[in-house]
PDB file of C-alpha atoms and ligand atoms in Angstrom:
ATOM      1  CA  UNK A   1      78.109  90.666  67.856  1.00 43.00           C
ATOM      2  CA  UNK A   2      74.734  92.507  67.887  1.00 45.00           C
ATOM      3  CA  UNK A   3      74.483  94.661  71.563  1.00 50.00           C
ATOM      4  CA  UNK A   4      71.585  92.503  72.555  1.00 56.00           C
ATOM      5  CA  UNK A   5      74.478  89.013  72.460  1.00 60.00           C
ATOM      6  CA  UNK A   6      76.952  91.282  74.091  1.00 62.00           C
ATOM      7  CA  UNK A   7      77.941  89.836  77.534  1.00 71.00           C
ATOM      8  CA  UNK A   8      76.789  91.477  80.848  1.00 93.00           C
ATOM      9  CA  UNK A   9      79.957  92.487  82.909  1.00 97.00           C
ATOM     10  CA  UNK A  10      79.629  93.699  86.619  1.00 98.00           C
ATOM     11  CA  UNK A  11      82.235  95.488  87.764  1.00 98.00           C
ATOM     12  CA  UNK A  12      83.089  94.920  91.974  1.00 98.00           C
ATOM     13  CA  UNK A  13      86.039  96.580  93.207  1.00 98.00           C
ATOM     14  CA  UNK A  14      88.050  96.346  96.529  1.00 98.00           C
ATOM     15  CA  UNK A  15      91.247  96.528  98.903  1.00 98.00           C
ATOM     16  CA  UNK A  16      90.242  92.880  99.387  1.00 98.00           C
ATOM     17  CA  UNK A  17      92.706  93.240 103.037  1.00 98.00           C
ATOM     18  CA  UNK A  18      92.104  90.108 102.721  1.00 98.00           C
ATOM     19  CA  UNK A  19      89.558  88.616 100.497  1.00 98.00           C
ATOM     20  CA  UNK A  20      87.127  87.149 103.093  1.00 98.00           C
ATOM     21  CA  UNK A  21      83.228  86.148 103.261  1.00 98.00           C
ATOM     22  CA  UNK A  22      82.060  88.642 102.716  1.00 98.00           C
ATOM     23  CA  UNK A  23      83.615  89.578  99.105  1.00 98.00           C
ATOM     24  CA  UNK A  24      82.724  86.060  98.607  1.00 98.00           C
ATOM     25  CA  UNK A  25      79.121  87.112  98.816  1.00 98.00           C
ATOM     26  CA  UNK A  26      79.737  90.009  97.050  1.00 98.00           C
ATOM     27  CA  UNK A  27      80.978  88.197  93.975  1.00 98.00           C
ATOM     28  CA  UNK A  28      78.159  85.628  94.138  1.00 98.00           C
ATOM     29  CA  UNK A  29      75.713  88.481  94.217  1.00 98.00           C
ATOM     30  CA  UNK A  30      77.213  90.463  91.202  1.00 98.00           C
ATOM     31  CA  UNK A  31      77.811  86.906  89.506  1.00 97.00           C
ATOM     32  CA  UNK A  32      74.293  86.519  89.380  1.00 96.00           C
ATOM     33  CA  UNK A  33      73.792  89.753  87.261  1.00 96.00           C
ATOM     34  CA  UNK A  34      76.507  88.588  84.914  1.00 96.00           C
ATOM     35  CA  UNK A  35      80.599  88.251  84.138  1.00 97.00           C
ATOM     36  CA  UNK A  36      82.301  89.503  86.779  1.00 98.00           C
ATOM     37  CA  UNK A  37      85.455  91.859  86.402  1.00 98.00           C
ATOM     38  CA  UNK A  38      86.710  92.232  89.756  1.00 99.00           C
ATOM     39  CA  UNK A  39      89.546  95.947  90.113  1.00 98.00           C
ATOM     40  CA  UNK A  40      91.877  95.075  93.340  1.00 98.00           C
ATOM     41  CA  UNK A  41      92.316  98.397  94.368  1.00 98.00           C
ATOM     42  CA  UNK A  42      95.492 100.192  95.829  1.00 98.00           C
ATOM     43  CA  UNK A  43      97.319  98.003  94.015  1.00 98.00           C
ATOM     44  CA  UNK A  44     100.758  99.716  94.758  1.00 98.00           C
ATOM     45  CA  UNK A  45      99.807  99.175  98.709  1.00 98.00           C
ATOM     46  CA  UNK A  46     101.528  96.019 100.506  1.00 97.00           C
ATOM     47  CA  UNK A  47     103.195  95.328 104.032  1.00 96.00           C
ATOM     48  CA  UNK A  48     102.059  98.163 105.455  1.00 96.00           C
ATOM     49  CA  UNK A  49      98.964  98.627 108.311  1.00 94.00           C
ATOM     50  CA  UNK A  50      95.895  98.783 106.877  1.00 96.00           C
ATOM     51  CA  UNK A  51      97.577  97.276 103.380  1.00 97.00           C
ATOM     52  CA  UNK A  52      99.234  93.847 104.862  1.00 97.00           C
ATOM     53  CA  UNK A  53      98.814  92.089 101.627  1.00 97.00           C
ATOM     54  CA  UNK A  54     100.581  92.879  98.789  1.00 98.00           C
ATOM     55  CA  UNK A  55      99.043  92.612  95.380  1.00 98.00           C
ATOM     56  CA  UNK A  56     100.356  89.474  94.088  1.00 98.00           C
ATOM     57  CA  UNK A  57      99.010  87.774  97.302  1.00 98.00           C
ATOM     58  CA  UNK A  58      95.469  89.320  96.778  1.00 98.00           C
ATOM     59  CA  UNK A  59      95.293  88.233  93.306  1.00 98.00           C
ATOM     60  CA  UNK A  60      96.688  84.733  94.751  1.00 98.00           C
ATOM     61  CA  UNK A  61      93.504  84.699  97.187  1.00 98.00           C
ATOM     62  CA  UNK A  62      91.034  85.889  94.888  1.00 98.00           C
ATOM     63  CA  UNK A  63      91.455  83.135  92.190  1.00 98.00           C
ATOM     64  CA  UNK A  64      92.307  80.483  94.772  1.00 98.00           C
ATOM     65  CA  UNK A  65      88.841  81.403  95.996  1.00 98.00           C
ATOM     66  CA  UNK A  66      86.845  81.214  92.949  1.00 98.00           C
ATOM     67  CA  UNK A  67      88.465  78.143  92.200  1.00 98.00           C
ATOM     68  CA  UNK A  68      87.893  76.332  95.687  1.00 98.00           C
ATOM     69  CA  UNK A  69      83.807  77.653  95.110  1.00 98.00           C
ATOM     70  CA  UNK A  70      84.154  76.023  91.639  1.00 98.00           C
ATOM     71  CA  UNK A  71      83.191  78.709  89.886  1.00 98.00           C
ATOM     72  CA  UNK A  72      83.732  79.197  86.003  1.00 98.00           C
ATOM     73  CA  UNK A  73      87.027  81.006  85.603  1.00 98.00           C
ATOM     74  CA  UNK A  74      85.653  82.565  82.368  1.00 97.00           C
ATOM     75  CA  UNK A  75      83.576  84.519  83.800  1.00 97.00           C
ATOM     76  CA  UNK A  76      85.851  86.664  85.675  1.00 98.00           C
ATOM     77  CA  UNK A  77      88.605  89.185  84.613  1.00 98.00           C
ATOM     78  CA  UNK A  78      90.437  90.283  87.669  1.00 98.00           C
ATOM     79  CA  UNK A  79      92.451  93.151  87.477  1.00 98.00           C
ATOM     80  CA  UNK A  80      94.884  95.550  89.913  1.00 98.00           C
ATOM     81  CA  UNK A  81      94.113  99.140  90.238  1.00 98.00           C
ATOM     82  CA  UNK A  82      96.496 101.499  91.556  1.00 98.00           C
ATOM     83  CA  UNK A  83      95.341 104.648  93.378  1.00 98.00           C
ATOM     84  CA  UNK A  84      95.422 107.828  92.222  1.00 98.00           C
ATOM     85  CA  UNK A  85      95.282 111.438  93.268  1.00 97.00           C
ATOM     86  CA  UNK A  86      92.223 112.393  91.583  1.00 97.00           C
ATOM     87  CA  UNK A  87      88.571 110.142  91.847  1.00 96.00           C
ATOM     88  CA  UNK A  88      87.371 111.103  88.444  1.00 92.00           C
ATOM     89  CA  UNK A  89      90.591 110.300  86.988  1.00 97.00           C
ATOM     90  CA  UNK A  90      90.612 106.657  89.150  1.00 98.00           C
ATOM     91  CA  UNK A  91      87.398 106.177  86.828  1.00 97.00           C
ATOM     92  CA  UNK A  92      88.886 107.105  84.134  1.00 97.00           C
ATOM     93  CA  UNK A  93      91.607 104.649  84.777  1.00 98.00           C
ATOM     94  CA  UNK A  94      89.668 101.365  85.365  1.00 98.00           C
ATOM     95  CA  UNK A  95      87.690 102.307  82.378  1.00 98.00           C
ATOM     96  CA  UNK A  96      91.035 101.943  79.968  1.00 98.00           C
ATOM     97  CA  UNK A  97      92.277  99.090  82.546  1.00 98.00           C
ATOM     98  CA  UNK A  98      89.106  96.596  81.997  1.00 98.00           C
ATOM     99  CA  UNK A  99      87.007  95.166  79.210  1.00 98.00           C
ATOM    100  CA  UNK A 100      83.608  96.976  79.063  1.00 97.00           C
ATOM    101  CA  UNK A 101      81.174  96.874  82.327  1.00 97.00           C
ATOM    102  CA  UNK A 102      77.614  97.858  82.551  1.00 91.00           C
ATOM    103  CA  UNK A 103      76.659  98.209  86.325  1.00 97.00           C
ATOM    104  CA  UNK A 104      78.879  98.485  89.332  1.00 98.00           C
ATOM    105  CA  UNK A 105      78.431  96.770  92.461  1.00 98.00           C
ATOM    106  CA  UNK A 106      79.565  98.345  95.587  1.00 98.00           C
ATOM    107  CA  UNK A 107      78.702  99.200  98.715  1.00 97.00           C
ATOM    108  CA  UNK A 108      81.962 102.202  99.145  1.00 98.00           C
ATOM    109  CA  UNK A 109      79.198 105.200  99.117  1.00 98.00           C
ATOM    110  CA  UNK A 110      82.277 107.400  97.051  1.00 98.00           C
ATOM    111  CA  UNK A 111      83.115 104.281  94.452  1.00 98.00           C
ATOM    112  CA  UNK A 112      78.735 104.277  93.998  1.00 98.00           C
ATOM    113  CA  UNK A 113      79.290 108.288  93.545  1.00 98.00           C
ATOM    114  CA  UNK A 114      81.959 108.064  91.150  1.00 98.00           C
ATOM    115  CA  UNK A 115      80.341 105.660  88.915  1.00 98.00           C
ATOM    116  CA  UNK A 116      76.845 106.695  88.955  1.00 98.00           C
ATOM    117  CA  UNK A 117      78.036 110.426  87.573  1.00 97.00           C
ATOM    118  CA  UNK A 118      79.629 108.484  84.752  1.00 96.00           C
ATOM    119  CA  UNK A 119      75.910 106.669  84.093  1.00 96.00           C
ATOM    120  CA  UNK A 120      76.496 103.557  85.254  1.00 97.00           C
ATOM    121  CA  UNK A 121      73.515 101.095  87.260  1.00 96.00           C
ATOM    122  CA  UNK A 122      75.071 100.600  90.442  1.00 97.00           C
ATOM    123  CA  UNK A 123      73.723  97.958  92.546  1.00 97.00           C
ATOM    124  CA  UNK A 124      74.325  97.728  96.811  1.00 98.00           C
ATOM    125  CA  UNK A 125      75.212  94.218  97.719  1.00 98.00           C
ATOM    126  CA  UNK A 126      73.076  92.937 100.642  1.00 98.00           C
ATOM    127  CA  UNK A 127      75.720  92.457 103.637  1.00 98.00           C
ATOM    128  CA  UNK A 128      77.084  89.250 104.683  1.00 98.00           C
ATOM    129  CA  UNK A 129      77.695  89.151 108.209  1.00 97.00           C
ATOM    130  CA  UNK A 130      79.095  92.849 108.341  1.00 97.00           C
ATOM    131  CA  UNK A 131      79.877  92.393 111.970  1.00 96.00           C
ATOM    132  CA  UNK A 132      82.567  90.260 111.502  1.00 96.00           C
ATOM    133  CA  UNK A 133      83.056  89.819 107.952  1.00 97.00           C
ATOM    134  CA  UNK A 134      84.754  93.527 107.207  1.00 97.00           C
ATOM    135  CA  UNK A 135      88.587  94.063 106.660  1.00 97.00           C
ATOM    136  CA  UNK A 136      89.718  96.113 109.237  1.00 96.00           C
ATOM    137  CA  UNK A 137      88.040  93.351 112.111  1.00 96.00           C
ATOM    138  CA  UNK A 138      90.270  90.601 110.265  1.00 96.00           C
ATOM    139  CA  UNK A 139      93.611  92.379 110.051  1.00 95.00           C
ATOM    140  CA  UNK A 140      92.669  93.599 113.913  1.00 94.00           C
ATOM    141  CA  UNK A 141      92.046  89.630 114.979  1.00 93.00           C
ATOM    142  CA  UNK A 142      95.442  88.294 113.109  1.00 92.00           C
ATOM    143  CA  UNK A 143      97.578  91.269 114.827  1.00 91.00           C
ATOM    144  CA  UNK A 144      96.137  90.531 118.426  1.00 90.00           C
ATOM    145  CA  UNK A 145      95.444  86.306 117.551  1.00 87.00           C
ATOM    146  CA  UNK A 146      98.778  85.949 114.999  1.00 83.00           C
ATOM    147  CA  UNK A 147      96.237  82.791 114.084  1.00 84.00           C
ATOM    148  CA  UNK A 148      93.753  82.456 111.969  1.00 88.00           C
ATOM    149  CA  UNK A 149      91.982  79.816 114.292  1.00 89.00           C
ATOM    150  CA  UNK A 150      89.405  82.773 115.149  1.00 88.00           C
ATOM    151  CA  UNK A 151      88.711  83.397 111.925  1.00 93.00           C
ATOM    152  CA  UNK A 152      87.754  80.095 110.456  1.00 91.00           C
ATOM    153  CA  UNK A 153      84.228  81.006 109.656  1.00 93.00           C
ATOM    154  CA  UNK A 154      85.125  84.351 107.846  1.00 96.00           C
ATOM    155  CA  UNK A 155      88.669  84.064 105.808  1.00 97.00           C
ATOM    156  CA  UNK A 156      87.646  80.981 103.035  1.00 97.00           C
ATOM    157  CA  UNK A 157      90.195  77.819 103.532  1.00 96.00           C
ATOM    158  CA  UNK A 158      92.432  78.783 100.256  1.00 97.00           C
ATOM    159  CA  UNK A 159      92.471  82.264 101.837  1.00 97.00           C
ATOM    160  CA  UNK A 160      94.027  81.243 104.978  1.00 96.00           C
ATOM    161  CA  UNK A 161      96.590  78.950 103.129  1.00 95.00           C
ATOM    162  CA  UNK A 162      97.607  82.005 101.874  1.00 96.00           C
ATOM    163  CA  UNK A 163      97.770  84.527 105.131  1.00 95.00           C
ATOM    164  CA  UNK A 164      99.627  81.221 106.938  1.00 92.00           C
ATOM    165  CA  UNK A 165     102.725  81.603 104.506  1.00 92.00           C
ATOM    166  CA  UNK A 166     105.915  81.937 106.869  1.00 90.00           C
ATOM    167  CA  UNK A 167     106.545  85.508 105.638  1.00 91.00           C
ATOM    168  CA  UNK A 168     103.006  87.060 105.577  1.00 91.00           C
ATOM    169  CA  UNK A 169     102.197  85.712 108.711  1.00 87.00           C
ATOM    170  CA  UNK A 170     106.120  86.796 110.159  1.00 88.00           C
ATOM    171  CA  UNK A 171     105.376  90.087 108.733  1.00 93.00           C
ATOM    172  CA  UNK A 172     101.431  90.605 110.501  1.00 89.00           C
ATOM    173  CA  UNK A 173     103.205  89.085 113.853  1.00 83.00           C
ATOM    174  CA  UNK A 174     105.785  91.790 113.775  1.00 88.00           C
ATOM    175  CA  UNK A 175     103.017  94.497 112.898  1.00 84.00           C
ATOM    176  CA  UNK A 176     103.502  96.975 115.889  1.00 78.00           C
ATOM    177  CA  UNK A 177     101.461 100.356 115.821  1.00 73.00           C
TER     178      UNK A 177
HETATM  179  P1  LIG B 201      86.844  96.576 100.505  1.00 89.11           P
HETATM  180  O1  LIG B 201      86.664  97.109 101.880  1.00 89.11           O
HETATM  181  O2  LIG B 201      87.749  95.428 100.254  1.00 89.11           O
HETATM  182  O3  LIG B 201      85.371  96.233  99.967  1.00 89.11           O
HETATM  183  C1  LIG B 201      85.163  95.828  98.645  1.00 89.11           C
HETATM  184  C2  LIG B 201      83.679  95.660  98.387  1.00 89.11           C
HETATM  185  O4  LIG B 201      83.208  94.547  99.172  1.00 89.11           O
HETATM  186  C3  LIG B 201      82.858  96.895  98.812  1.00 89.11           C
HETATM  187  O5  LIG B 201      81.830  97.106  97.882  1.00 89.11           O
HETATM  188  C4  LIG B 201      82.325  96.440 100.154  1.00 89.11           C
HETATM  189  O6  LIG B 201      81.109  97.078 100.547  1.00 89.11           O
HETATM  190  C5  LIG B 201      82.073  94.957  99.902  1.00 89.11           C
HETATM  191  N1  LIG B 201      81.999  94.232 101.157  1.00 89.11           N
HETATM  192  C6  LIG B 201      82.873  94.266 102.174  1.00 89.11           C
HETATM  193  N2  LIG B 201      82.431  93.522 103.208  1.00 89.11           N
HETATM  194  C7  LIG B 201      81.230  93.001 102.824  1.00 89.11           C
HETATM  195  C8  LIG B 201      80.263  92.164 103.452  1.00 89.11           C
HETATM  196  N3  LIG B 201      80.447  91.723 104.704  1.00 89.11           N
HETATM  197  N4  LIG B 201      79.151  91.826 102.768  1.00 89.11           N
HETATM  198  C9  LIG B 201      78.958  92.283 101.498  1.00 89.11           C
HETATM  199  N5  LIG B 201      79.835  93.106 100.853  1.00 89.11           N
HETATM  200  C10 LIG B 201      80.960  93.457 101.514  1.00 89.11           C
HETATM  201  O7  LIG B 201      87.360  97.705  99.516  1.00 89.11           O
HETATM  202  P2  LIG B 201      86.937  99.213  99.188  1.00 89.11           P
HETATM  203  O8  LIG B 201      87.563 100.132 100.147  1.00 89.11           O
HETATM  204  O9  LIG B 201      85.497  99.357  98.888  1.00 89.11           O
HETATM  205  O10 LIG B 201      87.771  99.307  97.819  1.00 89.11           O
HETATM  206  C11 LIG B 201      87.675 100.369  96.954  1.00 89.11           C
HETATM  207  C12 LIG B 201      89.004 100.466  96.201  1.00 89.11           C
HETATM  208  O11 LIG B 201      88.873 101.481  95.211  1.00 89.11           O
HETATM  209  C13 LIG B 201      90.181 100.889  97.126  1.00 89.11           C
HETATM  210  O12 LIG B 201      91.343 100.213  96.742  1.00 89.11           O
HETATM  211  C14 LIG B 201      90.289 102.370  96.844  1.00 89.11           C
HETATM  212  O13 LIG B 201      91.591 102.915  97.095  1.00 89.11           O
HETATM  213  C15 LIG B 201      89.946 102.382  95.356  1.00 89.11           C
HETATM  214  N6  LIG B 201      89.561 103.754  94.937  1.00 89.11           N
HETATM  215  C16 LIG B 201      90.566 104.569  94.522  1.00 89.11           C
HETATM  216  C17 LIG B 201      90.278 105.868  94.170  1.00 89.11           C
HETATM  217  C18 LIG B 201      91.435 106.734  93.731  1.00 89.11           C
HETATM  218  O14 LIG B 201      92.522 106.190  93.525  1.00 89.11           O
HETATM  219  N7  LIG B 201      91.251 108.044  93.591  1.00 89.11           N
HETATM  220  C19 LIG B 201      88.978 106.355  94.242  1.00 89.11           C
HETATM  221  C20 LIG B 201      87.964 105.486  94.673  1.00 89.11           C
HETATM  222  C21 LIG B 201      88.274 104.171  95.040  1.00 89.11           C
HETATM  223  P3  LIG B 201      81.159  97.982 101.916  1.00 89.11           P
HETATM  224  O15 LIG B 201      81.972  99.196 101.580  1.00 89.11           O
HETATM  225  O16 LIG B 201      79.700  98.243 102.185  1.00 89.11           O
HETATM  226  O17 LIG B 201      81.811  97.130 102.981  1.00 89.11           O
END
């Protein structure tokens, strides 16, 4: 295959605590530019505060999402991440881990750092309702809601099938800081 028929890969990467609107967008965006090889990060994190959801269940989410927006399952290659104690190595790592990418999108200011001094085009996604549509607002809401009723407009419909399991949603009731 000549370079100019090789396919375009984007590479996104995230905590996806959980996947919610605004990855969505994020995906979309980056889908636009090409194939889309999406790195769940902290893989090795799970039922703990800021990591309620454990890797299996964030892979769960992010293909039941693609799936319910009807995109082409081809076109993505989703793999988990675990963290590491050194950023260049972590680059290093997802670089063996995936199949090759040629621009990053991100808007993590260190991920854009890490992968621009290795040469790579990284693109900023535009925001999608950052007030609300951010990680750390979600997992606050569930802990102080235990429902997801608030949240209709920001987790995606196969996403909340997910977070209403008995035992996630036992576990994110029982969350006390
Ligand atoms: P995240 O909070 O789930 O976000 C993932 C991506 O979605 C980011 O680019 C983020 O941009 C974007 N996004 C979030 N909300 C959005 C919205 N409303 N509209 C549009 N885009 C939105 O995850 P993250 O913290 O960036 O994940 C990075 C992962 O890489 C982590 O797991 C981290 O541990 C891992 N990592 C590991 C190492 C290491 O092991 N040494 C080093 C670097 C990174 P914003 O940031 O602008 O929200």
């Amino acid at each position: 295959m000549s370079s100019s028929e090789r396919p375009i890969r984007v590479l996104v990467a995230g905590r996806f605590q959980p996947v919610h609107s605004g990855h969505i967008s994020l995906i979309e965006q980056a889908l636009e530019l090409g194939d889309v090889v999406i790195v769940v990060g902290s893989a090795e994190k799970g039922r703990s505060w800021d990591d309620p959801f454990t890797c299996r269940e964030r892979l769960e989410m992010l293909k039941a999402a693609i799936k319910e927006k009807g995109w082409d399952a081809s076109r993505f290659t989703i793999i988990p991440v675990e963290d590491i104690h050194s950023n260049e190595l972590w680059v290093a790592k997802v670089e063996m881990l995936t199949p090759e990418f040629h621009t990053v999108m991100t808007g993590n200011r260190l991920v854009e750092h890490l992968f621009r001094e290795k040469g790579y085009t990284v693109v900023r996604p535009k925001a999608f309702r950052p007030e609300v549509c951010s990680g750390r607002y979600i997992r606050e809401k569930l802990r102080a809601e235990k429902s997801l009723s608030p949240l209709r407009s920001i987790v995606p419909p196969s996403v909340s099938r997910i977070i209403n399991k008995p035992d996630v949603l036992r576990f994110i009731s029982s969350q006390k800081r």
